[in-house]
Amino acid sequence: MNRQDIGVIGLGVMGRSLAVNLMNHGFTVAGYNRRREPAQALAREYPEKCIACATYQELVSQLNAPRVILMMVPAGAAVDDVIRELVPLLEKGDALIDGGNSFYEDTARRQQELAARGIDFFGTGVSGGEEGALKGPSIMPGGPREGYAKIQRFLETIAASKGGMPCCTYIGPEGAGHYVKMVHNGIEYADMQLLSECYLILAEGGRSNAAIADLFEKWNRTEVESFLVKISADILREKDDQSENDLIDMIRDAAGNKGTGRWTSIEALKQEYNASLLTAAYQARVMSNQTELRRKFHGVLPVCTDEGGLDAETIRRAYSLAKVIAYAQGFGLYHDASERNGWHLDLKAIASIFRAGCIIQARLLQDIMNAYEAEPELANLLEAKQFSTLLQENIGDLKKTVLWALAHNVPLPLFTNALIYVSQLSADSLGANMIQAQRDYFGAHTFERIDGEGHVHHEWGK
Ligand code: 6PG
């Protein structure tokens, strides 16, 4: 019997787009959705390539062993629910892919549980939104190395490509794929926030939306070129269809989130790794939603604009450096997590698959690849020659931008954090000797002397 190549469970926006992408690349699909209509609609649209299944039994029976099934269901309990019902129907050697934004520790647990039943489970990051899923996303599969061959042809065929290489590569064991996607989103939050701060400072300097769009388009012909800069320019040109205004001016100043940026911040704290820009980007969204509190304190520090504002090239150069710091913190998290967990993450390969398809695709990623090519075990990207040079050259612009914003009461949490990060790296002293002394004073926690080894206690004030 002629069976389907792959099963897709969950035909929401992302699931449906990935299913169509698979079919556009010649694969046949068995589709299942809890509410039946989306699967039936897909089968009607692609009668030659798609079969709508009403039950998991039917889906499983439509696939040849070893079966490959892609789940695109909301992260959390829904993933466990599908696994609970589906897995008893599967056989040893079958492969299950979770393409949602699952928490990587859940993925590691699920993978272990399914491995015990002989099923290969792949926690797989998929980035690129609806359009990416349809035309070629960036894909980050993590799971059992030996089973990867079963899913490789599907994922690497439908992924975006750059320079003839698919934007998909085996990431590592356990929850490594979802970890990499989580931090990708942390970087995504940071770059989005940096661009919103560029927009804010340019707008507070008296520029129109159209003028800022022009600037962003110009910027996109320089080293800061990225998908996010491009869409930010597009956004600023969009007209509202319900008023005479630009659409951007009709959107509430409060941003939500689905949790991956929060997870990145929590994980950075757990790893004791300073990813201050990624964390501040999440906090900036939280702060934007403190509407009542913001209303009460509105005007305490009134924004005082001056005609012309800060020159745009200074802001662009500050953005260029702050963005490198955000990526350096994100890739630093990868380096640290890889060492802690023994994942052997290939950071050059990760930079490579981010170059197309995903939300954080940017020209900068080629430089990041070059840095890891020269030094695969680089702990912090800022140490690479091209980035330490950029730091030297652009730090003055970053400082000027932050000082302008402080003087004019324009809140720029990410730019400010970027400057603080550099000043912490650069300073002679961070005052931590005082912290050591305080801890020893009130809690006998001991301290380290600059002229000796080990920890000592002092009887303070006695
Ligand atoms: C991607 C995105 C995507 C994410 C949305 C919403 O890489 O395609 O990261 O996976 O879910 O951008 O994220 P927030 O709602 O948390 O902003």
Short mmCIF file of N, CA and C in Angstrom, two decimals, residues 56-195:
data_model
loop_
_atom_site.label_atom_id
_atom_site.label_comp_id
_atom_site.label_asym_id
_atom_site.label_seq_id
_atom_site.Cartn_x
_atom_site.Cartn_y
_atom_site.Cartn_z
N TYR A 56 -5.62 9.26 15.82
CA TYR A 56 -4.20 8.93 15.80
C TYR A 56 -3.98 7.54 15.17
N GLN A 57 -4.93 6.62 15.43
CA GLN A 57 -4.82 5.27 14.83
C GLN A 57 -4.73 5.39 13.31
N GLU A 58 -5.63 6.21 12.77
CA GLU A 58 -5.66 6.35 11.32
C GLU A 58 -4.34 6.96 10.82
N LEU A 59 -3.88 7.98 11.54
CA LEU A 59 -2.62 8.65 11.15
C LEU A 59 -1.48 7.65 11.13
N VAL A 60 -1.37 6.88 12.21
CA VAL A 60 -0.28 5.91 12.33
C VAL A 60 -0.37 4.87 11.22
N SER A 61 -1.60 4.44 10.89
CA SER A 61 -1.77 3.40 9.87
C SER A 61 -1.45 3.92 8.47
N GLN A 62 -1.41 5.25 8.30
CA GLN A 62 -1.10 5.83 6.98
C GLN A 62 0.39 5.97 6.73
N LEU A 63 1.20 5.63 7.74
CA LEU A 63 2.65 5.85 7.61
C LEU A 63 3.41 4.53 7.60
N ASN A 64 4.46 4.47 6.78
CA ASN A 64 5.34 3.31 6.78
C ASN A 64 6.33 3.39 7.94
N ALA A 65 6.68 2.23 8.50
CA ALA A 65 7.70 2.21 9.55
C ALA A 65 9.09 2.30 8.91
N PRO A 66 10.08 2.96 9.50
CA PRO A 66 9.91 3.74 10.73
C PRO A 66 9.15 5.03 10.43
N ARG A 67 8.14 5.28 11.25
CA ARG A 67 7.28 6.44 11.00
C ARG A 67 7.96 7.73 11.47
N VAL A 68 7.65 8.80 10.77
CA VAL A 68 8.12 10.12 11.21
C VAL A 68 6.89 11.00 11.39
N ILE A 69 6.74 11.55 12.59
CA ILE A 69 5.57 12.39 12.87
C ILE A 69 6.04 13.71 13.46
N LEU A 70 5.55 14.79 12.87
CA LEU A 70 5.88 16.13 13.35
C LEU A 70 4.70 16.67 14.15
N MET A 71 4.97 17.02 15.41
CA MET A 71 3.91 17.61 16.26
C MET A 71 4.07 19.12 16.26
N MET A 72 3.00 19.84 16.00
CA MET A 72 3.02 21.31 16.08
C MET A 72 1.86 21.73 16.97
N VAL A 73 2.00 21.43 18.26
CA VAL A 73 0.93 21.77 19.21
C VAL A 73 1.50 22.73 20.25
N PRO A 74 0.64 23.47 20.94
CA PRO A 74 1.16 24.45 21.90
C PRO A 74 2.05 23.79 22.96
N ALA A 75 3.13 24.50 23.32
CA ALA A 75 4.06 23.98 24.32
C ALA A 75 3.32 23.73 25.64
N GLY A 76 3.83 22.75 26.40
CA GLY A 76 3.25 22.50 27.72
C GLY A 76 2.46 21.21 27.73
N ALA A 77 1.33 21.22 28.47
CA ALA A 77 0.57 20.00 28.70
C ALA A 77 0.08 19.36 27.40
N ALA A 78 -0.21 20.18 26.39
CA ALA A 78 -0.74 19.62 25.13
C ALA A 78 0.25 18.64 24.50
N VAL A 79 1.55 18.93 24.64
CA VAL A 79 2.57 18.04 24.07
C VAL A 79 2.53 16.69 24.79
N ASP A 80 2.45 16.74 26.13
CA ASP A 80 2.38 15.49 26.90
C ASP A 80 1.10 14.72 26.58
N ASP A 81 -0.01 15.46 26.37
CA ASP A 81 -1.27 14.79 26.04
C ASP A 81 -1.16 14.02 24.73
N VAL A 82 -0.58 14.66 23.72
CA VAL A 82 -0.44 13.99 22.42
C VAL A 82 0.45 12.75 22.59
N ILE A 83 1.57 12.94 23.29
CA ILE A 83 2.51 11.82 23.46
C ILE A 83 1.81 10.65 24.15
N ARG A 84 1.05 10.97 25.20
CA ARG A 84 0.38 9.91 25.97
C ARG A 84 -0.55 9.08 25.08
N GLU A 85 -1.28 9.75 24.20
CA GLU A 85 -2.23 9.02 23.36
C GLU A 85 -1.58 8.37 22.15
N LEU A 86 -0.55 9.04 21.62
CA LEU A 86 0.03 8.59 20.36
C LEU A 86 1.02 7.44 20.55
N VAL A 87 1.84 7.55 21.58
CA VAL A 87 2.99 6.65 21.69
C VAL A 87 2.60 5.17 21.79
N PRO A 88 1.51 4.82 22.50
CA PRO A 88 1.15 3.39 22.53
C PRO A 88 0.87 2.81 21.15
N LEU A 89 0.61 3.68 20.17
CA LEU A 89 0.32 3.20 18.81
C LEU A 89 1.57 3.06 17.97
N LEU A 90 2.68 3.60 18.47
CA LEU A 90 3.92 3.61 17.67
C LEU A 90 4.74 2.35 17.92
N GLU A 91 5.74 2.17 17.05
CA GLU A 91 6.63 1.01 17.19
C GLU A 91 8.05 1.48 17.44
N LYS A 92 8.82 0.54 17.96
CA LYS A 92 10.27 0.83 18.15
C LYS A 92 10.86 1.34 16.84
N GLY A 93 11.66 2.39 16.94
CA GLY A 93 12.33 2.92 15.73
C GLY A 93 11.59 4.08 15.11
N ASP A 94 10.34 4.32 15.51
CA ASP A 94 9.60 5.48 14.98
C ASP A 94 10.21 6.77 15.55
N ALA A 95 9.98 7.87 14.83
CA ALA A 95 10.55 9.15 15.27
C ALA A 95 9.45 10.19 15.43
N LEU A 96 9.53 10.92 16.53
CA LEU A 96 8.54 11.95 16.83
C LEU A 96 9.29 13.28 16.98
N ILE A 97 8.79 14.30 16.26
CA ILE A 97 9.44 15.62 16.31
C ILE A 97 8.49 16.59 16.99
N ASP A 98 8.97 17.29 18.01
CA ASP A 98 8.17 18.37 18.61
C ASP A 98 8.73 19.68 18.06
N GLY A 99 7.98 20.31 17.15
CA GLY A 99 8.45 21.53 16.50
C GLY A 99 7.95 22.80 17.16
N GLY A 100 7.33 22.67 18.34
CA GLY A 100 6.84 23.86 19.05
C GLY A 100 7.94 24.49 19.90
N ASN A 101 7.56 25.54 20.62
CA ASN A 101 8.53 26.21 21.50
C ASN A 101 8.49 25.59 22.89
N SER A 102 8.80 24.30 22.99
CA SER A 102 8.75 23.62 24.29
C SER A 102 9.95 24.02 25.15
N PHE A 103 9.76 23.93 26.47
CA PHE A 103 10.86 24.21 27.38
C PHE A 103 11.85 23.05 27.31
N TYR A 104 13.15 23.38 27.20
CA TYR A 104 14.13 22.34 26.87
C TYR A 104 14.24 21.25 27.93
N GLU A 105 13.94 21.55 29.17
CA GLU A 105 14.03 20.49 30.18
C GLU A 105 12.85 19.52 30.05
N ASP A 106 11.69 20.03 29.63
CA ASP A 106 10.57 19.13 29.32
C ASP A 106 10.96 18.20 28.18
N THR A 107 11.64 18.79 27.19
CA THR A 107 12.07 18.01 26.02
C THR A 107 13.01 16.88 26.45
N ALA A 108 13.97 17.22 27.32
CA ALA A 108 14.93 16.21 27.77
C ALA A 108 14.20 15.06 28.49
N ARG A 109 13.22 15.44 29.32
CA ARG A 109 12.44 14.41 30.04
C ARG A 109 11.68 13.53 29.06
N ARG A 110 11.00 14.18 28.10
CA ARG A 110 10.20 13.41 27.13
C ARG A 110 11.10 12.49 26.32
N GLN A 111 12.26 13.01 25.98
CA GLN A 111 13.17 12.21 25.16
C GLN A 111 13.61 10.96 25.90
N GLN A 112 13.88 11.13 27.20
CA GLN A 112 14.30 9.98 28.01
C GLN A 112 13.17 8.96 28.12
N GLU A 113 11.97 9.46 28.38
CA GLU A 113 10.83 8.55 28.53
C GLU A 113 10.58 7.78 27.24
N LEU A 114 10.68 8.46 26.11
CA LEU A 114 10.39 7.80 24.84
C LEU A 114 11.53 6.89 24.42
N ALA A 115 12.77 7.27 24.78
CA ALA A 115 13.91 6.41 24.45
C ALA A 115 13.73 5.04 25.10
N ALA A 116 13.16 5.03 26.32
CA ALA A 116 12.94 3.78 27.02
C ALA A 116 11.96 2.89 26.24
N ARG A 117 11.15 3.51 25.38
CA ARG A 117 10.19 2.72 24.58
C ARG A 117 10.68 2.55 23.14
N GLY A 118 11.93 2.94 22.90
CA GLY A 118 12.52 2.73 21.57
C GLY A 118 12.12 3.77 20.55
N ILE A 119 11.57 4.89 21.02
CA ILE A 119 11.14 5.93 20.08
C ILE A 119 12.09 7.12 20.13
N ASP A 120 12.49 7.59 18.97
CA ASP A 120 13.41 8.73 18.90
C ASP A 120 12.59 10.02 18.95
N PHE A 121 12.89 10.83 19.95
CA PHE A 121 12.13 12.07 20.14
C PHE A 121 13.07 13.25 19.88
N PHE A 122 12.63 14.15 19.02
CA PHE A 122 13.45 15.30 18.67
C PHE A 122 12.77 16.61 19.05
N GLY A 123 13.30 17.28 20.05
CA GLY A 123 12.84 18.62 20.38
C GLY A 123 13.47 19.57 19.39
N THR A 124 12.65 20.20 18.58
CA THR A 124 13.16 20.92 17.41
C THR A 124 12.71 22.36 17.39
N GLY A 125 13.65 23.27 17.43
CA GLY A 125 13.31 24.68 17.31
C GLY A 125 13.00 25.00 15.85
N VAL A 126 11.94 25.76 15.64
CA VAL A 126 11.59 26.20 14.28
C VAL A 126 11.38 27.70 14.35
N SER A 127 12.16 28.44 13.58
CA SER A 127 12.01 29.90 13.61
C SER A 127 11.71 30.44 12.22
N GLY A 128 10.92 31.51 12.23
CA GLY A 128 10.64 32.19 10.96
C GLY A 128 9.19 32.60 10.81
N GLY A 129 8.40 32.32 11.84
CA GLY A 129 6.99 32.71 11.76
C GLY A 129 6.28 31.96 10.65
N GLU A 130 5.11 32.45 10.27
CA GLU A 130 4.27 31.76 9.28
C GLU A 130 4.96 31.68 7.92
N GLU A 131 5.52 32.81 7.51
CA GLU A 131 6.14 32.85 6.19
C GLU A 131 7.36 31.93 6.12
N GLY A 132 8.15 31.95 7.20
CA GLY A 132 9.32 31.07 7.26
C GLY A 132 8.90 29.61 7.19
N ALA A 133 7.89 29.26 7.98
CA ALA A 133 7.44 27.86 8.01
C ALA A 133 7.01 27.42 6.61
N LEU A 134 6.40 28.32 5.88
CA LEU A 134 5.88 28.00 4.56
C LEU A 134 6.99 27.96 3.50
N LYS A 135 7.89 28.92 3.58
CA LYS A 135 8.88 29.04 2.49
C LYS A 135 10.27 28.58 2.85
N GLY A 136 10.50 28.30 4.14
CA GLY A 136 11.83 27.87 4.55
C GLY A 136 12.23 28.49 5.86
N PRO A 137 12.01 27.77 6.96
CA PRO A 137 12.42 28.29 8.27
C PRO A 137 13.85 27.88 8.59
N SER A 138 14.34 28.39 9.71
CA SER A 138 15.58 27.90 10.28
C SER A 138 15.17 26.82 11.29
N ILE A 139 15.84 25.67 11.25
CA ILE A 139 15.37 24.52 12.04
C ILE A 139 16.50 23.99 12.92
N MET A 140 16.17 23.77 14.20
CA MET A 140 17.18 23.39 15.20
C MET A 140 16.80 22.07 15.89
N PRO A 141 17.08 20.94 15.26
CA PRO A 141 16.67 19.66 15.85
C PRO A 141 17.65 19.14 16.90
N GLY A 142 17.12 18.72 18.05
CA GLY A 142 17.96 18.12 19.09
C GLY A 142 17.36 16.79 19.49
N GLY A 143 18.22 15.82 19.78
CA GLY A 143 17.73 14.50 20.17
C GLY A 143 18.79 13.46 19.92
N PRO A 144 18.37 12.19 19.81
CA PRO A 144 19.36 11.11 19.66
C PRO A 144 20.08 11.19 18.30
N ARG A 145 21.39 11.34 18.35
CA ARG A 145 22.22 11.51 17.14
C ARG A 145 21.98 10.38 16.15
N GLU A 146 21.90 9.14 16.70
CA GLU A 146 21.83 7.98 15.81
C GLU A 146 20.51 7.95 15.04
N GLY A 147 19.48 8.59 15.58
CA GLY A 147 18.18 8.55 14.90
C GLY A 147 17.98 9.71 13.92
N TYR A 148 18.94 10.65 13.90
CA TYR A 148 18.72 11.89 13.14
C TYR A 148 18.50 11.62 11.64
N ALA A 149 19.15 10.57 11.12
CA ALA A 149 19.03 10.27 9.68
C ALA A 149 17.57 10.09 9.28
N LYS A 150 16.73 9.61 10.20
CA LYS A 150 15.31 9.38 9.86
C LYS A 150 14.57 10.66 9.55
N ILE A 151 14.97 11.74 10.22
CA ILE A 151 14.20 13.00 10.05
C ILE A 151 14.93 14.02 9.19
N GLN A 152 16.21 13.74 8.97
CA GLN A 152 17.08 14.71 8.30
C GLN A 152 16.54 15.16 6.94
N ARG A 153 16.12 14.17 6.12
CA ARG A 153 15.74 14.54 4.74
C ARG A 153 14.52 15.45 4.74
N PHE A 154 13.63 15.26 5.70
CA PHE A 154 12.45 16.14 5.75
C PHE A 154 12.86 17.56 6.15
N LEU A 155 13.57 17.64 7.28
CA LEU A 155 13.87 18.96 7.84
C LEU A 155 14.84 19.75 6.97
N GLU A 156 15.86 19.07 6.48
CA GLU A 156 16.87 19.82 5.70
C GLU A 156 16.32 20.21 4.33
N THR A 157 15.31 19.48 3.85
CA THR A 157 14.71 19.85 2.56
C THR A 157 13.80 21.07 2.68
N ILE A 158 13.06 21.15 3.79
CA ILE A 158 12.09 22.26 3.89
C ILE A 158 12.70 23.52 4.51
N ALA A 159 13.92 23.41 5.05
CA ALA A 159 14.54 24.57 5.70
C ALA A 159 14.93 25.62 4.68
N ALA A 160 15.11 26.84 5.14
CA ALA A 160 15.71 27.88 4.30
C ALA A 160 17.11 27.42 3.91
N SER A 161 17.70 28.08 2.93
CA SER A 161 19.09 27.74 2.65
C SER A 161 19.90 29.01 2.43
N LYS A 162 21.18 28.90 2.69
CA LYS A 162 22.08 30.04 2.53
C LYS A 162 23.37 29.51 1.94
N GLY A 163 23.79 30.09 0.85
CA GLY A 163 25.02 29.63 0.20
C GLY A 163 24.98 28.15 -0.13
N GLY A 164 23.78 27.66 -0.50
CA GLY A 164 23.64 26.26 -0.87
C GLY A 164 23.56 25.30 0.30
N MET A 165 23.63 25.83 1.54
CA MET A 165 23.56 24.96 2.73
C MET A 165 22.22 25.14 3.40
N PRO A 166 21.60 24.02 3.87
CA PRO A 166 20.31 24.18 4.56
C PRO A 166 20.49 24.88 5.91
N CYS A 167 19.50 25.70 6.27
CA CYS A 167 19.52 26.34 7.59
C CYS A 167 18.92 25.39 8.61
N CYS A 168 19.49 24.21 8.66
CA CYS A 168 19.06 23.17 9.59
C CYS A 168 20.25 22.28 9.80
N THR A 169 20.55 21.99 11.05
CA THR A 169 21.63 21.05 11.33
C THR A 169 21.34 20.37 12.65
N TYR A 170 21.83 19.16 12.81
CA TYR A 170 21.67 18.48 14.10
C TYR A 170 22.37 19.32 15.16
N ILE A 171 21.63 19.65 16.22
CA ILE A 171 22.18 20.58 17.23
C ILE A 171 22.91 19.85 18.35
N GLY A 172 22.26 18.84 18.93
CA GLY A 172 22.88 18.13 20.05
C GLY A 172 21.86 17.25 20.74
N PRO A 173 22.29 16.56 21.80
CA PRO A 173 21.39 15.61 22.47
C PRO A 173 20.40 16.31 23.40
N GLU A 174 19.56 15.52 24.01
CA GLU A 174 18.62 15.98 25.06
C GLU A 174 17.79 17.16 24.55
N GLY A 175 17.75 18.24 25.38
CA GLY A 175 16.93 19.39 24.98
C GLY A 175 17.72 20.45 24.23
N ALA A 176 18.87 20.09 23.65
CA ALA A 176 19.76 21.10 23.05
C ALA A 176 19.06 21.90 21.95
N GLY A 177 18.24 21.24 21.14
CA GLY A 177 17.56 21.95 20.04
C GLY A 177 16.63 23.03 20.58
N HIS A 178 15.86 22.67 21.59
CA HIS A 178 14.93 23.66 22.16
C HIS A 178 15.67 24.71 22.99
N TYR A 179 16.79 24.33 23.58
CA TYR A 179 17.59 25.33 24.29
C TYR A 179 18.09 26.39 23.31
N VAL A 180 18.59 25.91 22.18
CA VAL A 180 19.12 26.84 21.18
C VAL A 180 18.00 27.74 20.65
N LYS A 181 16.81 27.18 20.47
CA LYS A 181 15.68 28.02 20.02
C LYS A 181 15.30 29.03 21.11
N MET A 182 15.32 28.58 22.36
CA MET A 182 14.95 29.48 23.47
C MET A 182 15.88 30.71 23.49
N VAL A 183 17.18 30.46 23.41
CA VAL A 183 18.12 31.59 23.46
C VAL A 183 18.04 32.41 22.16
N HIS A 184 17.76 31.74 21.05
CA HIS A 184 17.48 32.50 19.80
C HIS A 184 16.40 33.54 20.10
N ASN A 185 15.37 33.12 20.79
CA ASN A 185 14.28 34.06 21.11
C ASN A 185 14.73 35.14 22.09
N GLY A 186 15.63 34.78 23.02
CA GLY A 186 16.18 35.79 23.92
C GLY A 186 16.91 36.86 23.12
N ILE A 187 17.69 36.43 22.13
CA ILE A 187 18.39 37.39 21.26
C ILE A 187 17.35 38.17 20.44
N GLU A 188 16.33 37.47 20.00
CA GLU A 188 15.23 38.12 19.23
C GLU A 188 14.61 39.25 20.06
N TYR A 189 14.30 38.97 21.33
CA TYR A 189 13.73 40.00 22.21
C TYR A 189 14.68 41.19 22.30
N ALA A 190 16.00 40.89 22.45
CA ALA A 190 16.98 41.97 22.65
C ALA A 190 17.08 42.84 21.39
N ASP A 191 17.15 42.20 20.23
CA ASP A 191 17.30 43.00 19.00
C ASP A 191 16.02 43.79 18.72
N MET A 192 14.87 43.18 19.00
CA MET A 192 13.60 43.91 18.82
C MET A 192 13.58 45.14 19.73
N GLN A 193 14.01 44.95 20.98
CA GLN A 193 13.99 46.06 21.94
C GLN A 193 14.99 47.13 21.52
N LEU A 194 16.17 46.71 21.06
CA LEU A 194 17.16 47.70 20.60
C LEU A 194 16.59 48.54 19.46
N LEU A 195 15.90 47.88 18.54
CA LEU A 195 15.33 48.64 17.41
C LEU A 195 14.19 49.53 17.88
#
